[in-house]
């Protein structure tokens, strides 16, 4: 089991943040431009834990060299079931330097976009303070 998965499942957001490279790039499933940097990525991940309910990983895949991982999950956003995948890339130091999330179906992605959009001002403040 990947340490990121273990930390997420344990709701250990401090451990999740510690795994992020300072220059991590987060690619959101509902935003056009990627978000750079550990403070903003960590704030987004904290917010998404408030948006998702019944979150669980159901499958994990890794590249032969161990630097790329795909963690498939299911959760709910309001009354919508969402299926998704966290794609992680590890840098030479073993930190996550790229985190891309993909989700489906469209109706759940739209619910996620609305819920995260409503929190984005708070997310930006947390990232600036961090």
PDB file of C-alpha atoms in Angstrom:
ATOM      1  CA  UNK A   1       0.000   0.000   0.000  1.00  0.00           C
ATOM      2  CA  UNK A   2       1.378   3.403  -0.983  1.00  0.00           C
ATOM      3  CA  UNK A   3       2.101   5.722   1.979  1.00  0.00           C
ATOM      4  CA  UNK A   4      -0.133   8.423   0.441  1.00  0.00           C
ATOM      5  CA  UNK A   5      -3.057   6.000   0.403  1.00  0.00           C
ATOM      6  CA  UNK A   6      -2.321   4.930   3.953  1.00  0.00           C
ATOM      7  CA  UNK A   7      -2.210   8.566   5.159  1.00  0.00           C
ATOM      8  CA  UNK A   8      -5.407   9.520   3.310  1.00  0.00           C
ATOM      9  CA  UNK A   9      -7.260   6.496   4.679  1.00  0.00           C
ATOM     10  CA  UNK A  10      -6.049   7.365   8.207  1.00  0.00           C
ATOM     11  CA  UNK A  11      -7.159  11.015   7.738  1.00  0.00           C
ATOM     12  CA  UNK A  12      -3.556  12.041   8.532  1.00  0.00           C
ATOM     13  CA  UNK A  13      -3.402  15.243   6.508  1.00  0.00           C
ATOM     14  CA  UNK A  14      -0.102  16.234   8.112  1.00  0.00           C
ATOM     15  CA  UNK A  15       1.489  13.084   6.709  1.00  0.00           C
ATOM     16  CA  UNK A  16      -0.096  13.741   3.314  1.00  0.00           C
ATOM     17  CA  UNK A  17       1.354  17.259   3.230  1.00  0.00           C
ATOM     18  CA  UNK A  18       4.783  15.983   4.306  1.00  0.00           C
ATOM     19  CA  UNK A  19       4.857  13.727   1.224  1.00  0.00           C
ATOM     20  CA  UNK A  20       4.384  16.652  -1.158  1.00  0.00           C
ATOM     21  CA  UNK A  21       7.428  18.177  -2.850  1.00  0.00           C
ATOM     22  CA  UNK A  22       7.731  21.924  -2.392  1.00  0.00           C
ATOM     23  CA  UNK A  23       7.234  22.337  -6.154  1.00  0.00           C
ATOM     24  CA  UNK A  24       4.387  19.819  -6.479  1.00  0.00           C
ATOM     25  CA  UNK A  25       1.885  20.484  -9.249  1.00  0.00           C
ATOM     26  CA  UNK A  26      -1.757  19.606  -8.587  1.00  0.00           C
ATOM     27  CA  UNK A  27      -3.975  19.076 -11.623  1.00  0.00           C
ATOM     28  CA  UNK A  28      -7.623  19.307 -10.658  1.00  0.00           C
ATOM     29  CA  UNK A  29     -10.360  17.401 -12.446  1.00  0.00           C
ATOM     30  CA  UNK A  30     -12.506  20.537 -12.523  1.00  0.00           C
ATOM     31  CA  UNK A  31     -10.072  23.403 -13.182  1.00  0.00           C
ATOM     32  CA  UNK A  32      -8.374  24.364 -16.429  1.00  0.00           C
ATOM     33  CA  UNK A  33      -4.964  25.358 -15.033  1.00  0.00           C
ATOM     34  CA  UNK A  34      -2.816  23.240 -12.689  1.00  0.00           C
ATOM     35  CA  UNK A  35      -2.105  24.567  -9.179  1.00  0.00           C
ATOM     36  CA  UNK A  36       1.582  24.837  -8.230  1.00  0.00           C
ATOM     37  CA  UNK A  37       3.193  24.416  -4.825  1.00  0.00           C
ATOM     38  CA  UNK A  38       2.828  22.541  -1.565  1.00  0.00           C
ATOM     39  CA  UNK A  39       0.777  25.135   0.392  1.00  0.00           C
ATOM     40  CA  UNK A  40      -1.964  25.394  -2.238  1.00  0.00           C
ATOM     41  CA  UNK A  41      -2.038  21.651  -2.954  1.00  0.00           C
ATOM     42  CA  UNK A  42      -2.269  20.844   0.759  1.00  0.00           C
ATOM     43  CA  UNK A  43      -5.095  23.369   1.232  1.00  0.00           C
ATOM     44  CA  UNK A  44      -6.997  21.847  -1.704  1.00  0.00           C
ATOM     45  CA  UNK A  45      -6.563  18.342  -0.293  1.00  0.00           C
ATOM     46  CA  UNK A  46      -7.800  19.484   3.141  1.00  0.00           C
ATOM     47  CA  UNK A  47     -10.901  21.022   1.537  1.00  0.00           C
ATOM     48  CA  UNK A  48     -11.684  17.965  -0.551  1.00  0.00           C
ATOM     49  CA  UNK A  49     -11.767  15.847   2.618  1.00  0.00           C
ATOM     50  CA  UNK A  50     -14.690  18.031   3.709  1.00  0.00           C
ATOM     51  CA  UNK A  51     -16.450  17.663   0.343  1.00  0.00           C
ATOM     52  CA  UNK A  52     -16.083  13.898  -0.136  1.00  0.00           C
ATOM     53  CA  UNK A  53     -18.042  11.499   2.056  1.00  0.00           C
ATOM     54  CA  UNK A  54     -17.796   7.713   2.122  1.00  0.00           C
ATOM     55  CA  UNK A  55     -14.359   7.997   0.496  1.00  0.00           C
ATOM     56  CA  UNK A  56     -12.430   4.794  -0.052  1.00  0.00           C
ATOM     57  CA  UNK A  57      -9.694   3.538  -2.341  1.00  0.00           C
ATOM     58  CA  UNK A  58     -10.645   0.409  -4.249  1.00  0.00           C
ATOM     59  CA  UNK A  59      -7.564  -0.302  -6.363  1.00  0.00           C
ATOM     60  CA  UNK A  60      -3.902   0.625  -6.542  1.00  0.00           C
ATOM     61  CA  UNK A  61      -1.445   0.280  -9.408  1.00  0.00           C
ATOM     62  CA  UNK A  62       2.248   1.159  -9.647  1.00  0.00           C
ATOM     63  CA  UNK A  63       4.872   1.379 -12.361  1.00  0.00           C
ATOM     64  CA  UNK A  64       7.760  -1.056 -12.299  1.00  0.00           C
ATOM     65  CA  UNK A  65      10.166   1.637 -11.095  1.00  0.00           C
ATOM     66  CA  UNK A  66       7.789   2.688  -8.303  1.00  0.00           C
ATOM     67  CA  UNK A  67       7.701   6.336  -9.327  1.00  0.00           C
ATOM     68  CA  UNK A  68       4.185   6.385 -10.792  1.00  0.00           C
ATOM     69  CA  UNK A  69       1.065   5.284  -8.937  1.00  0.00           C
ATOM     70  CA  UNK A  70      -2.653   5.206  -9.711  1.00  0.00           C
ATOM     71  CA  UNK A  71      -5.050   5.062  -6.766  1.00  0.00           C
ATOM     72  CA  UNK A  72      -8.655   4.410  -7.801  1.00  0.00           C
ATOM     73  CA  UNK A  73     -11.335   5.684  -5.428  1.00  0.00           C
ATOM     74  CA  UNK A  74     -15.070   5.976  -4.918  1.00  0.00           C
ATOM     75  CA  UNK A  75     -16.825   8.581  -2.788  1.00  0.00           C
ATOM     76  CA  UNK A  76     -19.896  10.764  -2.624  1.00  0.00           C
ATOM     77  CA  UNK A  77     -20.293  14.467  -3.291  1.00  0.00           C
ATOM     78  CA  UNK A  78     -23.652  15.316  -1.793  1.00  0.00           C
ATOM     79  CA  UNK A  79     -25.973  12.652  -3.165  1.00  0.00           C
ATOM     80  CA  UNK A  80     -23.796  11.921  -6.215  1.00  0.00           C
ATOM     81  CA  UNK A  81     -21.490   8.919  -6.347  1.00  0.00           C
ATOM     82  CA  UNK A  82     -18.128   9.787  -7.831  1.00  0.00           C
ATOM     83  CA  UNK A  83     -15.447   7.504  -9.230  1.00  0.00           C
ATOM     84  CA  UNK A  84     -11.946   8.793  -9.577  1.00  0.00           C
ATOM     85  CA  UNK A  85      -8.254   8.197  -9.695  1.00  0.00           C
ATOM     86  CA  UNK A  86      -5.315   9.931  -8.036  1.00  0.00           C
ATOM     87  CA  UNK A  87      -2.261   9.759 -10.290  1.00  0.00           C
ATOM     88  CA  UNK A  88       0.960  10.323  -8.347  1.00  0.00           C
ATOM     89  CA  UNK A  89       4.484  10.828  -9.619  1.00  0.00           C
ATOM     90  CA  UNK A  90       7.413  10.611  -7.216  1.00  0.00           C
ATOM     91  CA  UNK A  91      10.582  12.677  -7.663  1.00  0.00           C
ATOM     92  CA  UNK A  92      14.124  11.412  -7.027  1.00  0.00           C
ATOM     93  CA  UNK A  93      13.737  12.212  -3.299  1.00  0.00           C
ATOM     94  CA  UNK A  94      10.588  10.089  -3.068  1.00  0.00           C
ATOM     95  CA  UNK A  95       8.266  13.095  -2.742  1.00  0.00           C
ATOM     96  CA  UNK A  96       5.091  13.584  -4.753  1.00  0.00           C
ATOM     97  CA  UNK A  97       5.939  16.184  -7.402  1.00  0.00           C
ATOM     98  CA  UNK A  98       2.858  15.643  -9.567  1.00  0.00           C
ATOM     99  CA  UNK A  99      -0.673  14.857  -8.414  1.00  0.00           C
ATOM    100  CA  UNK A 100      -3.405  14.656 -11.029  1.00  0.00           C
ATOM    101  CA  UNK A 101      -6.992  13.726 -10.202  1.00  0.00           C
ATOM    102  CA  UNK A 102      -9.558  12.504 -12.725  1.00  0.00           C
ATOM    103  CA  UNK A 103     -13.228  11.889 -11.875  1.00  0.00           C
ATOM    104  CA  UNK A 104     -16.471  10.697 -13.430  1.00  0.00           C
ATOM    105  CA  UNK A 105     -19.408  10.915 -14.116  1.00  0.00           C
ATOM    106  CA  UNK A 106     -19.969  14.455 -15.334  1.00  0.00           C
ATOM    107  CA  UNK A 107     -22.805  15.146 -12.872  1.00  0.00           C
ATOM    108  CA  UNK A 108     -20.546  14.237  -9.936  1.00  0.00           C
ATOM    109  CA  UNK A 109     -17.671  16.286 -11.387  1.00  0.00           C
ATOM    110  CA  UNK A 110     -20.025  19.268 -11.629  1.00  0.00           C
ATOM    111  CA  UNK A 111     -21.104  18.773  -8.000  1.00  0.00           C
ATOM    112  CA  UNK A 112     -17.418  18.602  -7.006  1.00  0.00           C
ATOM    113  CA  UNK A 113     -16.655  21.786  -8.960  1.00  0.00           C
ATOM    114  CA  UNK A 114     -19.493  23.642  -7.236  1.00  0.00           C
ATOM    115  CA  UNK A 115     -18.534  22.430  -3.755  1.00  0.00           C
ATOM    116  CA  UNK A 116     -14.840  23.210  -4.191  1.00  0.00           C
ATOM    117  CA  UNK A 117     -15.586  26.536  -5.888  1.00  0.00           C
ATOM    118  CA  UNK A 118     -17.597  27.583  -2.837  1.00  0.00           C
ATOM    119  CA  UNK A 119     -14.511  26.897  -0.681  1.00  0.00           C
ATOM    120  CA  UNK A 120     -11.846  28.371  -2.938  1.00  0.00           C
ATOM    121  CA  UNK A 121     -11.550  31.703  -1.159  1.00  0.00           C
ATOM    122  CA  UNK A 122     -10.883  29.834   2.096  1.00  0.00           C
ATOM    123  CA  UNK A 123      -8.432  27.519   0.307  1.00  0.00           C
ATOM    124  CA  UNK A 124      -6.508  30.523  -1.049  1.00  0.00           C
ATOM    125  CA  UNK A 125      -6.336  32.132   2.403  1.00  0.00           C
ATOM    126  CA  UNK A 126      -5.057  28.892   3.970  1.00  0.00           C
ATOM    127  CA  UNK A 127      -2.426  28.508   1.249  1.00  0.00           C
ATOM    128  CA  UNK A 128      -1.233  32.104   1.713  1.00  0.00           C
ATOM    129  CA  UNK A 129      -1.030  31.660   5.482  1.00  0.00           C
ATOM    130  CA  UNK A 130       0.817  28.343   5.130  1.00  0.00           C
TER     131      UNK A 130
END
